[in-house]
Short mmCIF file of C-alpha atoms in Angstrom, two decimals:
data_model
loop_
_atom_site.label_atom_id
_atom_site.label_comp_id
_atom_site.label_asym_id
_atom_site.label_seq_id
_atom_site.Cartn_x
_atom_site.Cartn_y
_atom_site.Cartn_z
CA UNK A 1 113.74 116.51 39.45
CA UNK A 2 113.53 115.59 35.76
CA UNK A 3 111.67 117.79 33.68
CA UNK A 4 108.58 115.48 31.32
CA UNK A 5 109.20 115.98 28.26
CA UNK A 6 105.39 116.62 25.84
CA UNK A 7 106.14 112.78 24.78
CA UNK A 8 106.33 111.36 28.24
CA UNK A 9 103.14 113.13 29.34
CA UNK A 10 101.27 111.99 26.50
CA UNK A 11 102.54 108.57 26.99
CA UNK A 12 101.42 108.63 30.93
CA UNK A 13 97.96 110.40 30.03
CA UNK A 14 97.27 107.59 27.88
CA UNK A 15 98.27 105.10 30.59
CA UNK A 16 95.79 106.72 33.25
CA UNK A 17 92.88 106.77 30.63
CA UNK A 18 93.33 103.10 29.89
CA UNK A 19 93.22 102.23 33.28
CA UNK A 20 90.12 104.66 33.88
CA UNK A 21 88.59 102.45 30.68
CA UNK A 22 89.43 99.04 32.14
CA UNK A 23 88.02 100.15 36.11
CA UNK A 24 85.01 101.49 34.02
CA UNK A 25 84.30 98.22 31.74
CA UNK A 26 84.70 95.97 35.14
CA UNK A 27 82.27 98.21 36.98
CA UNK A 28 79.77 97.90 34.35
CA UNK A 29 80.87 93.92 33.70
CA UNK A 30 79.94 93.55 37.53
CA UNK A 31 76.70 95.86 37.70
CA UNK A 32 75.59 93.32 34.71
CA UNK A 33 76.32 90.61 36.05
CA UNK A 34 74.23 91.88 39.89
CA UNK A 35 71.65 92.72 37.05
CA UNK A 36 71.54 89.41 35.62
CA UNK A 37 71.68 87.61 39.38
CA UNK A 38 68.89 89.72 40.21
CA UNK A 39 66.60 89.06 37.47
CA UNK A 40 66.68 85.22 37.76
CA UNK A 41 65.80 85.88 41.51
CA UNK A 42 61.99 85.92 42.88
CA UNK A 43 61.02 90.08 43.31
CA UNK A 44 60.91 90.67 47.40
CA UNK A 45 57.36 91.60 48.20
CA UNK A 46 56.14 94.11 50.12
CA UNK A 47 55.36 93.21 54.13
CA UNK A 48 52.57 95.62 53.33
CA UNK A 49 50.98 93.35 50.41
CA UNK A 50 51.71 89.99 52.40
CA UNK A 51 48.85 88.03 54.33
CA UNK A 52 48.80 87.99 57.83
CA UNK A 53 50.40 85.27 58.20
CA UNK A 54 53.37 86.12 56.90
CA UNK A 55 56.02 88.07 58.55
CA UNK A 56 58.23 90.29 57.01
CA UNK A 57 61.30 88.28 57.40
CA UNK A 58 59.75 85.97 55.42
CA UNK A 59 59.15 88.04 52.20
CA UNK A 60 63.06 88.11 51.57
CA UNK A 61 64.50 85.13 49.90
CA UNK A 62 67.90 84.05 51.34
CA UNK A 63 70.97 84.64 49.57
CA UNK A 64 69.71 87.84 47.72
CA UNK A 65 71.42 91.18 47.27
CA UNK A 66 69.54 93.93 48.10
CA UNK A 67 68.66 96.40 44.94
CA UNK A 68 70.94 99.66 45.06
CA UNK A 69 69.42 102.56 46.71
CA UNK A 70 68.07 104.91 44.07
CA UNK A 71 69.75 108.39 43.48
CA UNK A 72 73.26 106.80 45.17
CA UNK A 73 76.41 107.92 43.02
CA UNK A 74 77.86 104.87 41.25
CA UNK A 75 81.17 104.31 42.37
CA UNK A 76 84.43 103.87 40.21
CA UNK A 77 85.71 100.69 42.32
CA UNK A 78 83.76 98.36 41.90
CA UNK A 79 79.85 97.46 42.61
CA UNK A 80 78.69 97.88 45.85
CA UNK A 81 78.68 95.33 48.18
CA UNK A 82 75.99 93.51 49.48
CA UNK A 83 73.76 94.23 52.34
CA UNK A 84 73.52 91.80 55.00
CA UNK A 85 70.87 89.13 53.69
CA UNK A 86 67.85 88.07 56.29
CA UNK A 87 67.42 85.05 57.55
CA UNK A 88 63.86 83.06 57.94
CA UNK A 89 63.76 82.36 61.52
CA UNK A 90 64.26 78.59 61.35
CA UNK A 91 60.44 78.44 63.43
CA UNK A 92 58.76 80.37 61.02
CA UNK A 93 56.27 77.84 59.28
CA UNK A 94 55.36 78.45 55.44
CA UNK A 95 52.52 79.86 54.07
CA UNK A 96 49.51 77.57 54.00
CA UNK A 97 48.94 76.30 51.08
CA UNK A 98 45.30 76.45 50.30
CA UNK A 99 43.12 74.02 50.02
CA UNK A 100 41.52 72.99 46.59
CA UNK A 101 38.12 74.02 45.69
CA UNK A 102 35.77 70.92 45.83
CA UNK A 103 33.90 69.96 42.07
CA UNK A 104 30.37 70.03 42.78
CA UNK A 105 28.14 66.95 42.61
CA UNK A 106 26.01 66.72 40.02
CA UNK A 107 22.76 65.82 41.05
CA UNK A 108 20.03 64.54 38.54
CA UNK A 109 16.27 66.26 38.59
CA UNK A 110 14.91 63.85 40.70
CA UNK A 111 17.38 63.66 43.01
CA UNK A 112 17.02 68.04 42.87
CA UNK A 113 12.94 67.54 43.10
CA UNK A 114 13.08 65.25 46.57
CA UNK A 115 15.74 67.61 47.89
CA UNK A 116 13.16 70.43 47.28
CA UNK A 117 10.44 68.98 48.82
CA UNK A 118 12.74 67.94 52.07
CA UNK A 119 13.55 71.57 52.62
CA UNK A 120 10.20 72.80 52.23
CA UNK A 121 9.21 70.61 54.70
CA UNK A 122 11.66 71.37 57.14
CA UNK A 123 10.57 74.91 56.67
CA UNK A 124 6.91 74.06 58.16
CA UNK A 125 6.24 74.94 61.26
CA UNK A 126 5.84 72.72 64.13
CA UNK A 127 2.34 72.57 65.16
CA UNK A 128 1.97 73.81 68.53
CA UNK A 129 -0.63 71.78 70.77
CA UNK A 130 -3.81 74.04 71.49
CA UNK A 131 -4.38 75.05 74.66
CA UNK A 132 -7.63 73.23 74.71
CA UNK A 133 -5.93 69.66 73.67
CA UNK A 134 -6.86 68.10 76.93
CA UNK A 135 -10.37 70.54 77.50
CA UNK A 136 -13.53 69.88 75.32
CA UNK A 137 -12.17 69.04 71.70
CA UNK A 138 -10.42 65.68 73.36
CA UNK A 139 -13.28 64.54 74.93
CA UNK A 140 -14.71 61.44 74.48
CA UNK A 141 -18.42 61.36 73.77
CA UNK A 142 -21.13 59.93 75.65
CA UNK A 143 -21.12 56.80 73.46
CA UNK A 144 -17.60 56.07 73.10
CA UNK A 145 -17.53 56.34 77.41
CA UNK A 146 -20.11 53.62 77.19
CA UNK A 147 -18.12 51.54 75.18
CA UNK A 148 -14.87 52.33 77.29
CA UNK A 149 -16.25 52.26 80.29
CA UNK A 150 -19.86 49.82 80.83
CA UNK A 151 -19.41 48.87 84.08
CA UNK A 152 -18.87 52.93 85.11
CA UNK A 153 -21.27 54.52 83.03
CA UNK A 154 -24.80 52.71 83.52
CA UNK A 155 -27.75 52.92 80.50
CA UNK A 156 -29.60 49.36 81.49
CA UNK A 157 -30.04 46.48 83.72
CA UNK A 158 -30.25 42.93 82.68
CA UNK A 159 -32.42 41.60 80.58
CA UNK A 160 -33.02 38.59 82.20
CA UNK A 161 -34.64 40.40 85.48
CA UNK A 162 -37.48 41.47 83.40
CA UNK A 163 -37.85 44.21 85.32
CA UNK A 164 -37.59 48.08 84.27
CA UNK A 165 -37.08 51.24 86.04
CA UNK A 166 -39.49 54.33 85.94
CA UNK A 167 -36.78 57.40 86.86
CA UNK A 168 -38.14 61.20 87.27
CA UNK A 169 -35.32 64.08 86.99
CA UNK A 170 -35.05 68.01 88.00
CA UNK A 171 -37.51 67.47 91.19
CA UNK A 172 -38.39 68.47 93.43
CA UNK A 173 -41.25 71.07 92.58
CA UNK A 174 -44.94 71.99 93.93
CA UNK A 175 -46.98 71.79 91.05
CA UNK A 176 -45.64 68.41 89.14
CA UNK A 177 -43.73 66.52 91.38
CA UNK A 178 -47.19 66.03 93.86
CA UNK A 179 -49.28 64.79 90.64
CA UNK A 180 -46.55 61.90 90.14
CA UNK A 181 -46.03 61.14 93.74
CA UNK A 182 -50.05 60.38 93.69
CA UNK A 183 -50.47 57.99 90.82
CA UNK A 184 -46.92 56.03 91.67
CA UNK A 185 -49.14 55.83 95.15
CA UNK A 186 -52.37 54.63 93.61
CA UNK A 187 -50.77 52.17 91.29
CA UNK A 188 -48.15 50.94 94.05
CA UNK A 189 -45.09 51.53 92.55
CA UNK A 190 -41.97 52.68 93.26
CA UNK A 191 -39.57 54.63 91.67
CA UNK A 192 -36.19 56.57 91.29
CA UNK A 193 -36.61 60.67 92.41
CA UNK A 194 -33.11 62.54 90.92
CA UNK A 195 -32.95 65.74 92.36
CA UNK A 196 -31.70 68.78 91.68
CA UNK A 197 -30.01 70.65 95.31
CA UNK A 198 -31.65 73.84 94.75
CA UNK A 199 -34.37 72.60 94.64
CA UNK A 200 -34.54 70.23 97.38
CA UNK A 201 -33.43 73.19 99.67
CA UNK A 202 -36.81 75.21 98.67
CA UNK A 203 -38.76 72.18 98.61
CA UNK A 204 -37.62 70.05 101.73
CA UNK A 205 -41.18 69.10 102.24
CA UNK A 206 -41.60 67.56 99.08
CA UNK A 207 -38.46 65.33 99.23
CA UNK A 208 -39.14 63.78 102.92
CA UNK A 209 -42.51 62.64 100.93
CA UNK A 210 -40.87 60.91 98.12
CA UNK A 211 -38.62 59.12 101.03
CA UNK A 212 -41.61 58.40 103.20
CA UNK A 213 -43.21 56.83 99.96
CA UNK A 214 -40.46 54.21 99.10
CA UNK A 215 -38.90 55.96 95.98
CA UNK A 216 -35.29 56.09 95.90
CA UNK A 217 -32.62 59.85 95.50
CA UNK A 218 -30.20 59.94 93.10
CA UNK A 219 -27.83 63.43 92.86
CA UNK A 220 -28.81 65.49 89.69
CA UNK A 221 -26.68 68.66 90.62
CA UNK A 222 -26.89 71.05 92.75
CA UNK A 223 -28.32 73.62 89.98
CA UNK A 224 -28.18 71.77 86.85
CA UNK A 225 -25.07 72.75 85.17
CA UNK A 226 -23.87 70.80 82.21
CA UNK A 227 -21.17 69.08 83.45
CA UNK A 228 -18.54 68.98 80.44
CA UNK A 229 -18.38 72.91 80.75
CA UNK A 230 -17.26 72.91 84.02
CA UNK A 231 -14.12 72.46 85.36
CA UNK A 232 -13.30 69.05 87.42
CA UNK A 233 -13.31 71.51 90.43
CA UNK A 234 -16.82 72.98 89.72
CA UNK A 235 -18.04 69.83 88.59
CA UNK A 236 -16.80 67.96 92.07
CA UNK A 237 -18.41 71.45 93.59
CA UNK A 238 -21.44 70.80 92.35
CA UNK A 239 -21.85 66.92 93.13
CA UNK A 240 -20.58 67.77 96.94
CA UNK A 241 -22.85 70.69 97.72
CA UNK A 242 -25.78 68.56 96.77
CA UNK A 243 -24.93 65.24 98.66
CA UNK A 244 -24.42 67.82 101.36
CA UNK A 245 -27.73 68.98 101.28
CA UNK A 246 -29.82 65.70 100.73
CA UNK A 247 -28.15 63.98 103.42
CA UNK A 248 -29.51 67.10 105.72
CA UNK A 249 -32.97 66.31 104.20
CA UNK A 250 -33.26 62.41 103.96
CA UNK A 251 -30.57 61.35 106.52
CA UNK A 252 -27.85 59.21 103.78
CA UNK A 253 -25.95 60.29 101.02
CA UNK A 254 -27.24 59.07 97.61
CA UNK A 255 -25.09 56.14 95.79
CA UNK A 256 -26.96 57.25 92.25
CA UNK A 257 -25.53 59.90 90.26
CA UNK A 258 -27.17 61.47 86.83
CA UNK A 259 -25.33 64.11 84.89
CA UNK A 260 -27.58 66.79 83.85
CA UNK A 261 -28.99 65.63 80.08
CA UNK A 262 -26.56 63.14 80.58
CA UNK A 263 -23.12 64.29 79.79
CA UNK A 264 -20.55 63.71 81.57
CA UNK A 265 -16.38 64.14 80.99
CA UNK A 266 -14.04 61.02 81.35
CA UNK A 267 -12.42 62.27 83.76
CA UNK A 268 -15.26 63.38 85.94
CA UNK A 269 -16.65 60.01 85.56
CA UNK A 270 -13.27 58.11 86.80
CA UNK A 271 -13.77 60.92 89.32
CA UNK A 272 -17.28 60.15 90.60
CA UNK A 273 -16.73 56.29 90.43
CA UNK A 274 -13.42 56.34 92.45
CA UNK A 275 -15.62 58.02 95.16
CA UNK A 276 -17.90 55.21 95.53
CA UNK A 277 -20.54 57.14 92.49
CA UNK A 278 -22.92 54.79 90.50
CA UNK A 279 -23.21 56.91 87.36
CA UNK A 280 -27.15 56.28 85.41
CA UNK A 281 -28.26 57.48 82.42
CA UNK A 282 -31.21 55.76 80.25
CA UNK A 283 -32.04 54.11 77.32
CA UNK A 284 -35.37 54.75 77.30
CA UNK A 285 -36.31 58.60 76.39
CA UNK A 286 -39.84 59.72 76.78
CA UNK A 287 -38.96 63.69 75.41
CA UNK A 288 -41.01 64.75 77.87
CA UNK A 289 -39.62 68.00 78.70
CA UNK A 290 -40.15 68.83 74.98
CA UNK A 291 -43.78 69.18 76.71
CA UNK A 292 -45.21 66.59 74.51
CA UNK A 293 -49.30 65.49 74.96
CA UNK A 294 -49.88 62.49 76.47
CA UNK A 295 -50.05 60.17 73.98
CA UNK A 296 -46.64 60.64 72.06
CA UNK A 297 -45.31 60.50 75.60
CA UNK A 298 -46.65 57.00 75.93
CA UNK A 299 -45.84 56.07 72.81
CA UNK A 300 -42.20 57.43 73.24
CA UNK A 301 -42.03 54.71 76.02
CA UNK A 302 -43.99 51.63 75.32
CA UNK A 303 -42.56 51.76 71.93
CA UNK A 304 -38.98 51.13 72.90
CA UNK A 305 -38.85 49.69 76.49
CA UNK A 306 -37.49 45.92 77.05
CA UNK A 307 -36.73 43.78 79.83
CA UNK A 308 -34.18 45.38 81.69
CA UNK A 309 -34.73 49.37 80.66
CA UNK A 310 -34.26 52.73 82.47
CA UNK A 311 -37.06 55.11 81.46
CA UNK A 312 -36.41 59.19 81.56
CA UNK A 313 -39.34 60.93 82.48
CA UNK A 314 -39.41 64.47 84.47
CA UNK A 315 -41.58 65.28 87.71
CA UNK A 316 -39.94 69.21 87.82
CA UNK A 317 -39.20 71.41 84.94
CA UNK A 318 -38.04 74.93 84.12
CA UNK A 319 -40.20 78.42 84.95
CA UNK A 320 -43.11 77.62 82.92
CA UNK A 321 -42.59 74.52 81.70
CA UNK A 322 -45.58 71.86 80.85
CA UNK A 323 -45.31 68.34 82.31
CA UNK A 324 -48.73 67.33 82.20
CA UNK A 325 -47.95 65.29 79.12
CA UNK A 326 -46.28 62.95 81.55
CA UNK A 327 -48.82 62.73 84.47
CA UNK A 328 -51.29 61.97 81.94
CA UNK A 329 -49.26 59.52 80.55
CA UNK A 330 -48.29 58.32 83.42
CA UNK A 331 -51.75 55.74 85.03
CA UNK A 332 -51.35 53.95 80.83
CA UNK A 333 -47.80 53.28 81.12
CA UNK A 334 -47.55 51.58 84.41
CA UNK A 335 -51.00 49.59 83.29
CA UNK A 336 -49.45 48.52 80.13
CA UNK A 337 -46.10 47.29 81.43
CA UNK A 338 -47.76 44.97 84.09
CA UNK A 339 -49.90 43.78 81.44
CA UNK A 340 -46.61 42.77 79.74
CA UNK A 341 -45.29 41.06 82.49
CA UNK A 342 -42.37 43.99 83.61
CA UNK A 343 -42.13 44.65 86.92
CA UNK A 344 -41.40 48.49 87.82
CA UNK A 345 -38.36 48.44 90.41
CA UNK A 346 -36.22 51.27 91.72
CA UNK A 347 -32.98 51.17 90.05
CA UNK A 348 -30.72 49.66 92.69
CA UNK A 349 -32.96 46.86 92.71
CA UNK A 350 -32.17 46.48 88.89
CA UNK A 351 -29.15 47.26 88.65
CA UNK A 352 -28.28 45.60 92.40
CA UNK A 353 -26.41 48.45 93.95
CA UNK A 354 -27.00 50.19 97.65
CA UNK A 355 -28.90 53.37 97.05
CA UNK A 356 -26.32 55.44 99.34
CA UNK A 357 -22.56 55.40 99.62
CA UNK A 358 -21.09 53.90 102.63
#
């Protein structure tokens, strides 16, 4: 073996650092160039930092080199070569895009005033119907029942009779009904008795007179309830229990009906007429029970009656009530409408009805 001579290993030392320079400037040529590659491609994001609807395959672009590990020894070859790129599953879909946000309308100050005012409205609340809507605040009243119904809800008879009714309400009793039954006698006339069930089960006596005397029964309640604050139940209760009675008494049950001080629901009255019921009021008002004297009683009448009327008087009353207002009344009234030509009748001669149901 040849022994180097100081030249020769100079000259070969040289050689090997050259090389060493060239390997080096490549390496550092190459990192560059990965550097430069890199930088022109979009940074890989996090999967962390990504929306749920992205997957993590999807947050590596294709065809990039993954970044050299930090802390790895460069090596003198060359640049290290690339990690396997990932591929987007070809079903992936891409992000959504999202949508863009809507430019609001702009809406002038009246347009912005009705919108207020439909808002506020639809804020109301919806009134509920009281529980009374079909009780006593929807009732009609006794007028507007007249006008509704005049062939159900009698005040009159016709004109052209010229005759008028004398009526009597809340008998029977012992001390006022007797006094009437005697100057109807004297004077020959008849009349209409309507009585209160009660009191024709105290006074039995006293109603077989007013039968065996001609006058006609009407039902006035059994105990002289107002009938529009009853319910259609008590109200039928308290028609029934007195036909019940004064059939007992009088042997028929009475056609005529007359609501206590005259009131009577709509729906009681459709009630009473379906069942064959002649409902009778008056249009004549002698405010007798206000225990008037005798001669504003007989004014009360002969000021207002016609051909044709129906004339409220009473023959009972109340625990120490005065009637004798209208017995005294009583012999000047029937002299002064015979001396007007108006023949007293019972009222279903005037108003041509049977006085009991069939």
């Amino acid at each position: 073996m040849k022994k180097r001579t100081p030249a020769a290993f100079l000259l070969l030392s040289a050689h090997q650092f050259i090389l060493l320079r060239i390997r080096s400037s490549l390496f550092l040529l190459s990192l560059a160039l990965c550097l430069a590659l890199t930088a022109c491609t979009p940074t890989a994001k996090s999967p962390q930092a990504l929306p749920s609807e992205i997957g993590p395959t999807e947050a590596v672009p294709r065809n990039a080199a993954k970044a050299p590990e930090t802390g790895s020894p460069l090596s003198l070859a060359g640049p290290p070569a690339p990690s396997t790129v990932q591929q987007v599953p070809p079903t992936a879909s891409p992000a959504p895009v999202p949508a863009p946000t809507p430019t609001p309308a702009v809406v002038s100050p009246a347009e912005l005033k009705t919108q207020k005012k439909r808002k506020s409205k639809a804020k109301q609340p919806v009134a509920k119907p009281s529980k009374e809507t079909s009780g006593q605040s929807q009732r009609l009243t006794l007028s507007q029942l007249v006008r509704k119904y005049p062939e159900l809800l009698l005040l009159r008879g016709a004109a052209s009779s010229g005759q008028v009714a004398l009526t009597f309400d809340d008998a029977p009793d012992t001390t006022f009904t007797p006094q009437v039954l005697d100057v109807l006698k004297k004077y020959q006339v008849r009349a209409t008795f309507f009585l209160v069930g009660a009191q024709a089960e105290k006074h039995p006596e006293m109603v077989k007179r007013i039968v065996r005397e001609g006058h006609v029964i009407g039902n006035h309640s059994y105990s002289h309830k107002l009938f529009t604050k009853l319910s259609d139940d008590l109200f039928q209760s308290q028609v029934l229990q007195t036909q019940q009675t004064l059939k007992r008494l009088i042997g028929y049950s009475p056609r005529l009906l007359r609501p206590p001080y005259g009131e009577i629901s709509e729906s009681q009255l459709l009630w009473a007429s379906e069942h064959g019921y002649r409902i009778v009021n008056w249009n004549v008002d002698s405010l007798d029970w206000k225990q008037l004297g005798q001669e504003k009683v007989i004014s009360n009448i002969l000021t207002n009656v016609k051909p044709g009327s129906i004339i409220l008087q009473h023959s009972g009353g109340g625990p120490g009530q005065d009637l004798n207002g209208t017995v005294q009344a009583l012999p000047t009234v029937i002299q002064t409408l015979k001396s007007r030509n108006l023949k007293m009748v019972t009222l279903p001669e005037l108003l041509q009805v049977s006085k009991q149901l069939d």
